[in-house]
Amino acid sequence: MNRALNTTPPDLDAQTIREAVRNAGVVGAGGAGFPAHIKLQAQIETFLVNAAECEPMLKVDQQLMVQQSARLIRGVQYAMMATGAREGIIALKEKYQPAINALTPLLPGNIRLHILPDVYPAGDEVLTIWLATGRRVPPAALPVSVGVVVNNVQTVLNIARAVEQNYPVTRRTLTVNGAVAKPLTLSVPVGISLREVLALAGGATVDEPGFINGGPMMGSLIASLDTPVTKTTGGLLVLPKSHPLIQRRMQDERTVLSVARTVCEQCRLCTDLCPRHLIGHELSPHLLVRAVNFQQTATPQLLLSALTCSECNVCESVACPVGISPMRINRMLKRELRAQNQRYAGPLNPADEMAKYRLVPVKRLIAKLGLTPWYHDAPLSDAEFSTKTTTLLLRQHIGMSAVPCVQKGDHVVRGQRVADIPQGALGAPVHASIDGLVTDVTDQAITVVRG
Ligand code: SF4
Ligand code: SF4
């Protein structure tokens, strides 16, 4: 049968699948890069594909689901074999109709689609699980505590390639959107510079551009376009430097704190719209802002609740009427608390009765963020883009940095392992994404130049 439509994978044992996924260096492509083979060690009831892609400008998963629908379903089946899951769910939005049409006729009996509302942050995995299964993950707990493992679309496709073809993660699909001549979604070798990616999209169309790595809500400011693409690069968003989304990210921490001290009116809108608070977590951003402003109101438990903030950015970009960023304040608290090895433990309260109605409609979000003039379709290109030089970061994942296993002067071929993780350690190996010569090895990165 044509593999493009074949959704019946061979029967494989769990260890074979995990080993193939580990060897291929598959990490969570949608977030911090958690090594996928570790997630596949859990024994759970439900494997959930998070296909919400709720960051408004990113168009990757919704198009890959159309282009590679059968591979996605086989990937879900491999993940179910490894985790013992009886049920697979692909959670996506109604507006991804081409993906729904492509997937529906291929679904085996134990995998279903779940249609999510077009709200932000439907793709926060705690919210996705709640919307798709009704189960609520307690604060600071992992999805496995409610019998679920979550991966996004690109991760599951990488799992399928790893199992079927021993194909390591050497390419990344990302969207370039905003103020560019040719907004598009494209597949590039890991390690290519964002400068080259921008050129593939025809370059910036504004005189003084600013750049965000990822989407407008959770993406981070890009300091240099020499930054290489990694296995987790979410997208490249280009906006005028004067755009509020760029300016807010350029604010230093002292300014963030002083704005909070000066103008917080304790209206508690940030808490009323905080998605984690709405589903019953203790996290209450207005109390954390107050605790930072008036330290006599800060209890250790309150401060620790900052560790459960998902950094979804709703409090800063949607809720606060006076320009405060509770999220940035939480980020500062998290940094301090983590440095002290502190952990949070707290209750799971009843969900707010209005929770589903307080999530933010994406159309409204696009207007509120001032993105309407910069919002484009960014169609998926079939072209096999390549490059002359790649910078392969040794840390593209959670855990320890990969350890180089090549030296300056070595010739490598695409797919060859160039850095590894000791057996048993948390992390993922790194592979060459082009054929070429190793021209530099540092404790941060390996440079490979075509030739
Ligand atoms: S929404 Fe803004 S002003 Fe209102 S409590 Fe939160 S931080 Fe303070
Ligand atoms: S970023 Fe703000 S709204 Fe989002 S989880 Fe954290 S405190 Fe809540």
CSV table of C-alpha atoms and ligand atoms in Angstrom, one decimal:
chain,number,residue,atom,x,y,z
A,1,MET,CA,0.0,0.0,0.0
A,2,ASN,CA,1.1,3.5,-0.7
A,3,ARG,CA,2.9,4.7,2.4
A,4,ALA,CA,1.5,8.2,2.1
A,5,LEU,CA,-2.0,6.7,2.9
A,6,ASN,CA,-1.0,3.7,5.0
A,7,THR,CA,-2.2,4.0,8.6
A,8,THR,CA,-1.5,0.4,9.7
A,9,PRO,CA,1.9,0.4,11.3
A,10,PRO,CA,3.9,-2.8,12.0
A,11,ASP,CA,3.5,-4.2,15.5
A,12,LEU,CA,6.6,-3.1,17.5
A,13,ASP,CA,7.6,-3.5,21.1
A,14,ALA,CA,7.8,-0.5,23.3
A,15,GLN,CA,11.5,-0.6,23.9
A,16,THR,CA,12.3,-0.7,20.1
A,17,ILE,CA,10.2,2.4,19.6
A,18,ARG,CA,11.7,4.3,22.5
A,19,GLU,CA,15.2,3.4,21.4
A,20,ALA,CA,14.6,4.6,17.8
A,21,VAL,CA,13.1,7.8,19.1
A,22,ARG,CA,16.1,8.4,21.4
A,23,ASN,CA,18.6,7.6,18.7
A,24,ALA,CA,16.9,10.1,16.3
A,25,GLY,CA,17.2,12.9,18.9
A,26,VAL,CA,13.4,13.6,18.9
A,27,VAL,CA,12.4,16.3,21.4
A,28,GLY,CA,9.1,18.1,22.0
A,29,ALA,CA,9.0,20.4,19.0
A,30,GLY,CA,6.4,22.7,20.5
A,31,GLY,CA,8.0,23.9,23.7
A,32,ALA,CA,11.1,23.5,25.8
A,33,GLY,CA,12.3,20.4,24.0
A,34,PHE,CA,11.6,17.6,26.4
A,35,PRO,CA,13.2,14.4,25.1
A,36,ALA,CA,10.4,12.4,23.5
A,37,HIS,CA,11.7,8.9,24.4
A,38,ILE,CA,11.4,9.8,28.2
A,39,LYS,CA,7.8,10.8,27.7
A,40,LEU,CA,7.2,7.5,25.9
A,41,GLN,CA,8.3,5.6,29.1
A,42,ALA,CA,5.1,6.5,30.9
A,43,GLN,CA,2.2,4.0,31.0
A,44,ILE,CA,-1.0,5.9,30.4
A,45,GLU,CA,-4.6,5.8,29.1
A,46,THR,CA,-4.6,8.6,26.5
A,47,PHE,CA,-2.0,9.9,24.0
A,48,LEU,CA,-3.0,13.4,23.0
A,49,VAL,CA,-1.7,15.2,20.0
A,50,ASN,CA,-1.8,18.9,20.7
A,51,ALA,CA,-2.6,20.4,17.3
A,52,ALA,CA,-4.3,23.6,18.6
A,53,GLU,CA,-1.5,25.8,17.3
A,54,CYS,CA,-3.2,28.8,19.0
A,55,GLU,CA,-0.4,31.3,18.5
A,56,PRO,CA,-2.2,33.4,15.9
A,57,MET,CA,0.6,33.9,13.3
A,58,LEU,CA,2.0,30.3,13.2
A,59,LYS,CA,0.7,28.0,10.5
A,60,VAL,CA,2.9,24.9,10.8
A,61,ASP,CA,0.9,22.1,12.4
A,62,GLN,CA,-2.3,22.9,10.6
A,63,GLN,CA,-0.6,22.5,7.3
A,64,LEU,CA,1.6,19.5,8.2
A,65,MET,CA,-1.5,17.6,9.2
A,66,VAL,CA,-2.8,17.9,5.7
A,67,GLN,CA,0.5,17.1,4.0
A,68,GLN,CA,1.4,14.2,6.2
A,69,SER,CA,-1.9,12.9,7.6
A,70,ALA,CA,-1.2,9.2,7.4
A,71,ARG,CA,2.3,9.6,8.9
A,72,LEU,CA,0.8,11.5,11.8
A,73,ILE,CA,-1.7,8.7,12.5
A,74,ARG,CA,1.1,6.1,12.4
A,75,GLY,CA,3.1,8.3,14.7
A,76,VAL,CA,0.2,8.3,17.2
A,77,GLN,CA,0.0,4.5,17.0
A,78,TYR,CA,3.7,4.1,17.7
A,79,ALA,CA,3.3,6.4,20.7
A,80,MET,CA,0.3,4.4,21.9
A,81,MET,CA,2.3,1.1,21.5
A,82,ALA,CA,5.1,2.6,23.6
A,83,THR,CA,2.9,4.0,26.3
A,84,GLY,CA,0.2,1.3,26.4
A,85,ALA,CA,-2.5,4.0,25.7
A,86,ARG,CA,-5.8,2.7,24.7
A,87,GLU,CA,-7.0,5.9,23.2
A,88,GLY,CA,-5.4,8.5,20.9
A,89,ILE,CA,-6.8,12.0,20.4
A,90,ILE,CA,-5.8,14.6,17.9
A,91,ALA,CA,-7.0,17.9,19.3
A,92,LEU,CA,-7.4,20.6,16.6
A,93,LYS,CA,-9.6,23.5,15.7
A,94,GLU,CA,-12.7,23.6,13.5
A,95,LYS,CA,-11.0,26.2,11.3
A,96,TYR,CA,-8.4,23.6,10.3
A,97,GLN,CA,-11.0,22.1,8.0
A,98,PRO,CA,-8.5,20.8,5.4
A,99,ALA,CA,-6.7,18.9,8.2
A,100,ILE,CA,-10.0,17.5,9.5
A,101,ASN,CA,-10.9,16.4,5.9
A,102,ALA,CA,-7.5,14.7,5.4
A,103,LEU,CA,-7.5,12.9,8.8
A,104,THR,CA,-11.1,11.8,9.2
A,105,PRO,CA,-11.2,9.0,6.6
A,106,LEU,CA,-7.8,7.6,7.9
A,107,LEU,CA,-8.7,7.3,11.6
A,108,PRO,CA,-8.6,3.8,13.1
A,109,GLY,CA,-11.2,3.0,15.8
A,110,ASN,CA,-9.0,3.9,18.7
A,111,ILE,CA,-8.0,7.4,17.6
A,112,ARG,CA,-10.4,10.3,17.4
A,113,LEU,CA,-10.4,14.0,16.6
A,114,HIS,CA,-11.4,16.5,19.2
A,115,ILE,CA,-12.5,19.9,17.9
A,116,LEU,CA,-11.3,22.7,20.1
A,117,PRO,CA,-12.8,26.2,20.2
A,118,ASP,CA,-10.8,28.9,18.4
A,119,VAL,CA,-9.5,30.4,21.7
A,120,TYR,CA,-6.2,31.3,23.2
A,121,PRO,CA,-4.5,29.4,24.9
A,122,ALA,CA,-6.2,26.2,23.8
A,123,GLY,CA,-2.7,24.9,23.1
A,124,ASP,CA,-1.5,25.3,26.7
A,125,GLU,CA,-1.3,21.5,27.3
A,126,VAL,CA,-3.0,21.8,30.7
A,127,LEU,CA,-5.9,23.5,28.9
A,128,THR,CA,-5.8,21.2,25.9
A,129,ILE,CA,-6.1,18.2,28.2
A,130,TRP,CA,-9.0,19.8,30.0
A,131,LEU,CA,-10.9,20.7,26.8
A,132,ALA,CA,-10.3,17.4,25.1
A,133,THR,CA,-10.8,15.0,28.0
A,134,GLY,CA,-12.4,16.9,30.9
A,135,ARG,CA,-9.4,16.0,33.1
A,136,ARG,CA,-7.7,18.7,35.1
A,137,VAL,CA,-3.9,18.5,35.7
A,138,PRO,CA,-3.2,19.7,39.3
A,139,PRO,CA,-0.8,22.7,39.6
A,140,ALA,CA,2.9,21.8,39.3
A,141,ALA,CA,1.9,18.2,38.2
A,142,LEU,CA,2.6,16.6,34.9
A,143,PRO,CA,-0.1,15.4,32.4
A,144,VAL,CA,0.9,11.8,33.2
A,145,SER,CA,-0.7,12.4,36.7
A,146,VAL,CA,-4.1,12.3,34.9
A,147,GLY,CA,-3.1,9.5,32.6
A,148,VAL,CA,-2.2,11.5,29.6
A,149,VAL,CA,1.0,12.1,27.5
A,150,VAL,CA,0.9,15.1,25.1
A,151,ASN,CA,3.1,15.8,22.1
A,152,ASN,CA,2.6,18.3,19.2
A,153,VAL,CA,2.2,17.5,15.5
A,154,GLN,CA,5.8,17.9,14.5
A,155,THR,CA,7.1,15.8,17.4
A,156,VAL,CA,4.7,12.9,16.4
A,157,LEU,CA,5.8,13.1,12.8
A,158,ASN,CA,9.4,13.0,14.0
A,159,ILE,CA,8.5,9.9,16.1
A,160,ALA,CA,7.1,8.2,13.0
A,161,ARG,CA,10.2,9.0,10.9
A,162,ALA,CA,12.5,7.8,13.6
A,163,VAL,CA,10.7,4.5,14.0
A,164,GLU,CA,10.2,3.8,10.3
A,165,GLN,CA,13.3,5.2,8.7
A,166,ASN,CA,15.8,5.7,11.5
A,167,TYR,CA,15.5,9.3,10.3
A,168,PRO,CA,17.1,11.7,12.9
A,169,VAL,CA,15.7,15.2,13.5
A,170,THR,CA,17.7,17.3,11.0
A,171,ARG,CA,15.0,19.6,9.7
A,172,ARG,CA,12.6,22.0,11.2
A,173,THR,CA,9.4,23.4,9.8
A,174,LEU,CA,8.5,27.0,10.8
A,175,THR,CA,6.4,29.9,9.8
A,176,VAL,CA,7.9,33.3,8.7
A,177,ASN,CA,5.1,35.9,9.1
A,178,GLY,CA,4.4,39.6,9.6
A,179,ALA,CA,6.3,42.3,7.8
A,180,VAL,CA,8.0,40.1,5.2
A,181,ALA,CA,7.8,40.1,1.4
A,182,LYS,CA,6.7,36.5,1.1
A,183,PRO,CA,5.1,35.1,4.3
A,184,LEU,CA,5.5,31.3,4.2
A,185,THR,CA,5.9,28.1,6.1
A,186,LEU,CA,9.0,26.2,5.2
A,187,SER,CA,11.2,23.3,6.1
A,188,VAL,CA,14.9,24.2,6.7
A,189,PRO,CA,18.0,22.3,8.0
A,190,VAL,CA,18.5,22.6,11.8
A,191,GLY,CA,21.4,25.1,12.3
A,192,ILE,CA,20.6,27.5,9.5
A,193,SER,CA,20.7,31.1,10.6
A,194,LEU,CA,17.5,33.1,11.1
A,195,ARG,CA,19.1,35.7,8.7
A,196,GLU,CA,18.9,33.1,5.9
A,197,VAL,CA,15.4,32.1,6.9
A,198,LEU,CA,14.3,35.7,6.6
A,199,ALA,CA,15.9,36.0,3.2
A,200,LEU,CA,14.0,32.9,2.0
A,201,ALA,CA,10.8,34.9,2.9
A,202,GLY,CA,11.9,37.8,0.8
A,203,GLY,CA,13.3,39.9,3.6
A,204,ALA,CA,11.6,42.5,5.8
A,205,THR,CA,9.3,45.1,4.3
A,206,VAL,CA,9.8,47.7,7.0
A,207,ASP,CA,12.8,49.9,7.5
A,208,GLU,CA,13.4,49.2,11.1
A,209,PRO,CA,12.2,45.6,11.8
A,210,GLY,CA,12.1,43.8,15.1
A,211,PHE,CA,12.1,40.0,15.4
A,212,ILE,CA,10.3,37.5,17.6
A,213,ASN,CA,11.3,33.8,17.8
A,214,GLY,CA,7.9,32.1,18.0
A,215,GLY,CA,4.4,33.5,18.2
A,216,PRO,CA,3.3,36.9,19.3
A,217,MET,CA,2.1,35.7,22.7
A,218,MET,CA,4.9,33.5,24.0
A,219,GLY,CA,7.7,34.1,21.5
A,220,SER,CA,11.0,35.8,22.7
A,221,LEU,CA,12.8,38.8,21.3
A,222,ILE,CA,15.6,37.8,18.9
A,223,ALA,CA,18.8,39.7,19.7
A,224,SER,CA,20.7,38.6,16.6
A,225,LEU,CA,19.6,37.2,13.3
A,226,ASP,CA,22.8,35.0,13.4
A,227,THR,CA,20.8,32.9,15.9
A,228,PRO,CA,20.5,29.4,14.5
A,229,VAL,CA,17.3,27.5,14.0
A,230,THR,CA,17.0,24.6,16.5
A,231,LYS,CA,14.7,21.6,16.9
A,232,THR,CA,12.2,23.8,18.8
A,233,THR,CA,12.3,27.1,16.9
A,234,GLY,CA,8.6,28.1,16.7
A,235,GLY,CA,8.7,30.7,13.9
A,236,LEU,CA,10.1,34.0,12.9
A,237,LEU,CA,7.7,36.9,13.4
A,238,VAL,CA,8.8,40.2,11.8
A,239,LEU,CA,7.2,43.5,13.0
A,240,PRO,CA,8.2,47.2,13.0
A,241,LYS,CA,10.5,47.8,15.9
A,242,SER,CA,8.0,50.4,17.1
A,243,HIS,CA,5.3,47.8,17.4
A,244,PRO,CA,4.1,47.4,21.0
A,245,LEU,CA,4.9,43.6,21.0
A,246,ILE,CA,8.5,44.4,20.3
A,247,GLN,CA,8.6,47.4,22.6
A,248,ARG,CA,7.1,45.5,25.5
A,249,ARG,CA,9.8,42.8,25.1
A,250,MET,CA,12.5,45.4,25.1
A,251,GLN,CA,11.4,46.7,28.6
A,252,ASP,CA,14.0,45.9,31.2
A,253,GLU,CA,13.1,44.3,34.5
A,254,ARG,CA,13.5,47.5,36.5
A,255,THR,CA,11.0,49.2,34.3
A,256,VAL,CA,8.6,46.3,34.5
A,257,LEU,CA,8.7,46.4,38.3
A,258,SER,CA,8.5,50.2,38.6
A,259,VAL,CA,5.4,50.3,36.3
A,260,ALA,CA,3.8,47.6,38.5
A,261,ARG,CA,4.6,49.6,41.7
A,262,THR,CA,3.3,52.8,40.3
A,263,VAL,CA,0.0,51.9,38.6
A,264,CYS,CA,-1.4,48.6,39.8
A,265,GLU,CA,-5.0,49.3,40.9
A,266,GLN,CA,-5.6,45.7,42.1
A,267,CYS,CA,-8.6,45.4,39.7
A,268,ARG,CA,-7.8,41.6,39.5
A,269,LEU,CA,-8.6,41.4,35.8
A,270,CYS,CA,-5.3,39.5,35.3
A,271,THR,CA,-6.5,36.8,37.7
A,272,ASP,CA,-10.1,36.7,36.3
A,273,LEU,CA,-8.6,36.0,32.8
A,274,CYS,CA,-5.6,33.8,33.9
A,275,PRO,CA,-6.3,30.4,32.2
A,276,ARG,CA,-4.5,28.4,35.0
A,277,HIS,CA,-6.5,30.2,37.7
A,278,LEU,CA,-9.7,29.6,35.7
A,279,ILE,CA,-9.3,25.8,35.8
A,280,GLY,CA,-8.7,25.8,39.5
A,281,HIS,CA,-5.0,26.5,40.2
A,282,GLU,CA,-4.2,28.7,43.1
A,283,LEU,CA,-2.1,31.1,40.8
A,284,SER,CA,-3.5,34.6,41.2
A,285,PRO,CA,-1.4,37.1,39.4
A,286,HIS,CA,-2.9,40.2,41.0
A,287,LEU,CA,-1.8,38.8,44.4
A,288,LEU,CA,1.7,38.2,43.1
A,289,VAL,CA,1.9,41.8,41.8
A,290,ARG,CA,0.7,43.0,45.2
A,291,ALA,CA,3.2,40.8,47.0
A,292,VAL,CA,6.1,42.3,44.9
A,293,ASN,CA,4.8,45.8,45.5
A,294,PHE,CA,4.1,45.4,49.2
A,295,GLN,CA,6.3,42.7,50.6
A,296,GLN,CA,4.4,42.5,53.9
A,297,THR,CA,1.6,40.7,51.9
A,298,ALA,CA,3.9,38.1,50.5
A,299,THR,CA,3.6,34.6,52.0
A,300,PRO,CA,6.0,31.8,51.0
A,301,GLN,CA,3.1,29.8,49.5
A,302,LEU,CA,1.9,32.8,47.5
A,303,LEU,CA,5.3,33.4,46.0
A,304,LEU,CA,5.8,29.7,45.2
A,305,SER,CA,2.6,29.7,43.2
A,306,ALA,CA,4.5,31.8,40.6
A,307,LEU,CA,6.2,28.5,39.6
A,308,THR,CA,2.9,27.3,38.1
A,309,CYS,CA,2.6,30.2,35.6
A,310,SER,CA,2.6,28.9,32.1
A,311,GLU,CA,3.8,32.3,30.7
A,312,CYS,CA,0.9,32.3,28.3
A,313,ASN,CA,1.0,36.2,28.4
A,314,VAL,CA,-2.8,36.7,28.7
A,315,CYS,CA,-2.4,38.8,31.9
A,316,GLU,CA,0.1,41.2,30.1
A,317,SER,CA,-1.3,41.4,26.6
A,318,VAL,CA,-5.0,41.0,27.1
A,319,ALA,CA,-6.0,41.6,30.7
A,320,CYS,CA,-4.1,44.4,32.4
A,321,PRO,CA,-5.7,47.8,31.5
A,322,VAL,CA,-2.7,49.8,32.7
A,323,GLY,CA,0.2,48.1,30.9
A,324,ILE,CA,1.6,45.9,33.8
A,325,SER,CA,3.2,42.5,33.1
A,326,PRO,CA,2.3,40.1,35.8
A,327,MET,CA,3.9,37.4,33.6
A,328,ARG,CA,7.3,39.1,33.6
A,329,ILE,CA,7.1,39.5,37.4
A,330,ASN,CA,6.3,35.8,37.6
A,331,ARG,CA,9.3,35.0,35.4
A,332,MET,CA,11.6,36.9,37.8
A,333,LEU,CA,10.1,35.1,40.8
A,334,LYS,CA,10.5,31.8,39.0
A,335,ARG,CA,14.2,32.5,38.3
A,336,GLU,CA,14.9,33.2,42.0
A,337,LEU,CA,12.8,30.3,43.3
A,338,ARG,CA,14.4,27.8,40.9
A,339,ALA,CA,17.9,29.0,41.9
A,340,GLN,CA,16.9,28.1,45.5
A,341,ASN,CA,15.6,24.7,44.3
A,342,GLN,CA,12.1,25.5,45.6
A,343,ARG,CA,9.0,23.6,44.6
A,344,TYR,CA,5.4,24.4,44.8
A,345,ALA,CA,2.7,22.1,46.2
A,346,GLY,CA,-0.9,23.4,46.4
A,347,PRO,CA,-4.5,22.5,45.9
A,348,LEU,CA,-6.6,21.9,42.8
A,349,ASN,CA,-9.7,24.1,43.4
A,350,PRO,CA,-12.9,23.8,41.5
A,351,ALA,CA,-12.8,25.2,38.0
A,352,ASP,CA,-14.4,28.6,37.5
A,353,GLU,CA,-17.9,28.1,36.1
A,354,MET,CA,-17.2,30.8,33.5
A,355,ALA,CA,-13.8,29.3,32.5
A,356,LYS,CA,-14.6,28.3,29.0
A,357,TYR,CA,-16.1,31.7,28.2
A,358,ARG,CA,-13.2,33.6,29.5
A,359,LEU,CA,-10.6,32.1,27.2
A,360,VAL,CA,-9.7,34.7,24.5
A,361,PRO,CA,-11.2,34.3,21.0
A,362,VAL,CA,-8.3,34.3,18.5
A,363,LYS,CA,-9.9,36.8,16.2
A,364,ARG,CA,-10.2,39.3,19.1
A,365,LEU,CA,-6.6,38.5,20.1
A,366,ILE,CA,-5.2,39.4,16.7
A,367,ALA,CA,-7.0,42.8,16.8
A,368,LYS,CA,-6.1,43.5,20.4
A,369,LEU,CA,-2.4,42.8,19.6
A,370,GLY,CA,-2.4,45.1,16.7
A,371,LEU,CA,-1.6,42.3,14.3
A,372,THR,CA,-4.3,42.7,11.7
A,373,PRO,CA,-2.1,44.5,9.1
A,374,TRP,CA,0.6,41.8,9.6
A,375,TYR,CA,-1.5,38.7,9.6
A,376,HIS,CA,-1.0,36.5,6.5
A,377,ASP,CA,-1.7,32.9,5.5
A,378,ALA,CA,1.9,31.8,5.1
A,379,PRO,CA,1.4,28.8,2.9
A,380,LEU,CA,3.6,25.7,3.2
A,381,SER,CA,6.3,25.5,0.6
A,382,ASP,CA,7.3,22.1,-0.8
A,383,ALA,CA,10.8,23.2,-1.6
A,384,GLU,CA,13.8,21.5,0.1
A,385,PHE,CA,15.7,24.5,1.3
A,386,SER,CA,19.3,24.0,2.3
A,387,THR,CA,22.3,26.1,3.3
A,388,LYS,CA,26.1,26.3,3.2
A,389,THR,CA,26.7,26.7,7.0
A,390,THR,CA,25.0,25.2,10.0
A,391,THR,CA,25.5,26.0,13.7
A,392,LEU,CA,24.3,23.0,15.7
A,393,LEU,CA,23.6,24.0,19.3
A,394,LEU,CA,24.5,21.3,21.8
A,395,ARG,CA,21.6,22.2,24.0
A,396,GLN,CA,18.3,22.2,22.0
A,397,HIS,CA,16.4,20.4,24.7
A,398,ILE,CA,15.7,20.1,28.4
A,399,GLY,CA,18.5,18.3,30.3
A,400,MET,CA,22.3,18.2,29.8
A,401,SER,CA,24.1,19.6,26.8
A,402,ALA,CA,25.0,17.0,24.2
A,403,VAL,CA,28.7,16.0,24.2
A,404,PRO,CA,30.5,16.4,20.8
A,405,CYS,CA,31.6,13.1,19.2
A,406,VAL,CA,33.3,14.8,16.2
A,407,GLN,CA,36.3,17.0,15.9
A,408,LYS,CA,37.3,20.0,13.8
A,409,GLY,CA,38.4,18.7,10.4
A,410,ASP,CA,36.0,15.7,10.4
A,411,HIS,CA,33.8,15.2,7.3
A,412,VAL,CA,30.2,14.4,8.3
A,413,VAL,CA,27.1,13.4,6.3
A,414,ARG,CA,23.6,14.5,6.8
A,415,GLY,CA,22.0,12.4,9.6
A,416,GLN,CA,25.3,11.5,11.2
A,417,ARG,CA,25.4,11.9,15.0
A,418,VAL,CA,27.7,14.7,15.9
A,419,ALA,CA,27.0,15.0,19.7
A,420,ASP,CA,25.6,12.5,22.1
A,421,ILE,CA,24.1,12.1,25.6
A,422,PRO,CA,25.5,9.5,28.0
A,423,GLN,CA,23.2,6.5,28.5
A,424,GLY,CA,20.7,7.2,31.2
A,425,ALA,CA,21.2,11.0,31.2
A,426,LEU,CA,18.3,13.4,30.3
A,427,GLY,CA,18.9,14.9,26.9
A,428,ALA,CA,19.0,14.1,23.2
A,429,PRO,CA,21.7,13.6,20.6
A,430,VAL,CA,22.4,16.1,17.8
A,431,HIS,CA,22.9,15.2,14.2
A,432,ALA,CA,24.4,16.9,11.2
A,433,SER,CA,21.8,18.5,9.0
A,434,ILE,CA,24.0,18.8,5.9
A,435,ASP,CA,26.9,17.0,4.4
A,436,GLY,CA,30.1,18.9,5.1
A,437,LEU,CA,33.2,19.7,7.1
A,438,VAL,CA,33.3,20.3,10.8
A,439,THR,CA,35.0,23.8,11.1
A,440,ASP,CA,34.5,24.5,14.8
A,441,VAL,CA,33.6,22.7,18.0
A,442,THR,CA,33.0,24.7,21.2
A,443,ASP,CA,31.2,23.8,24.4
A,444,GLN,CA,28.1,25.5,22.9
A,445,ALA,CA,27.9,24.4,19.3
A,446,ILE,CA,29.3,22.5,16.3
A,447,THR,CA,29.7,24.3,13.0
A,448,VAL,CA,29.4,22.3,9.8
A,449,VAL,CA,30.2,23.9,6.4
A,450,ARG,CA,29.0,22.3,3.2
A,451,GLY,CA,31.8,20.8,1.1
B,1,SF4,S1,-4.9,43.6,35.8
B,1,SF4,FE1,-3.1,45.0,36.0
B,1,SF4,S2,-3.9,46.7,37.4
B,1,SF4,FE2,-5.4,44.9,37.5
B,1,SF4,S3,-4.6,43.8,39.3
B,1,SF4,FE3,-3.7,42.9,37.5
B,1,SF4,S4,-1.7,43.9,37.3
B,1,SF4,FE4,-2.9,45.2,38.7
B,2,SF4,S1,1.2,34.4,32.1
B,2,SF4,FE1,-0.4,35.4,33.3
B,2,SF4,S2,-2.3,34.7,32.6
B,2,SF4,FE2,-0.8,33.2,31.9
B,2,SF4,S3,-0.6,31.7,33.4
B,2,SF4,FE3,0.9,33.2,33.9
B,2,SF4,S4,-0.2,34.5,35.4
B,2,SF4,FE4,-1.8,33.4,34.3
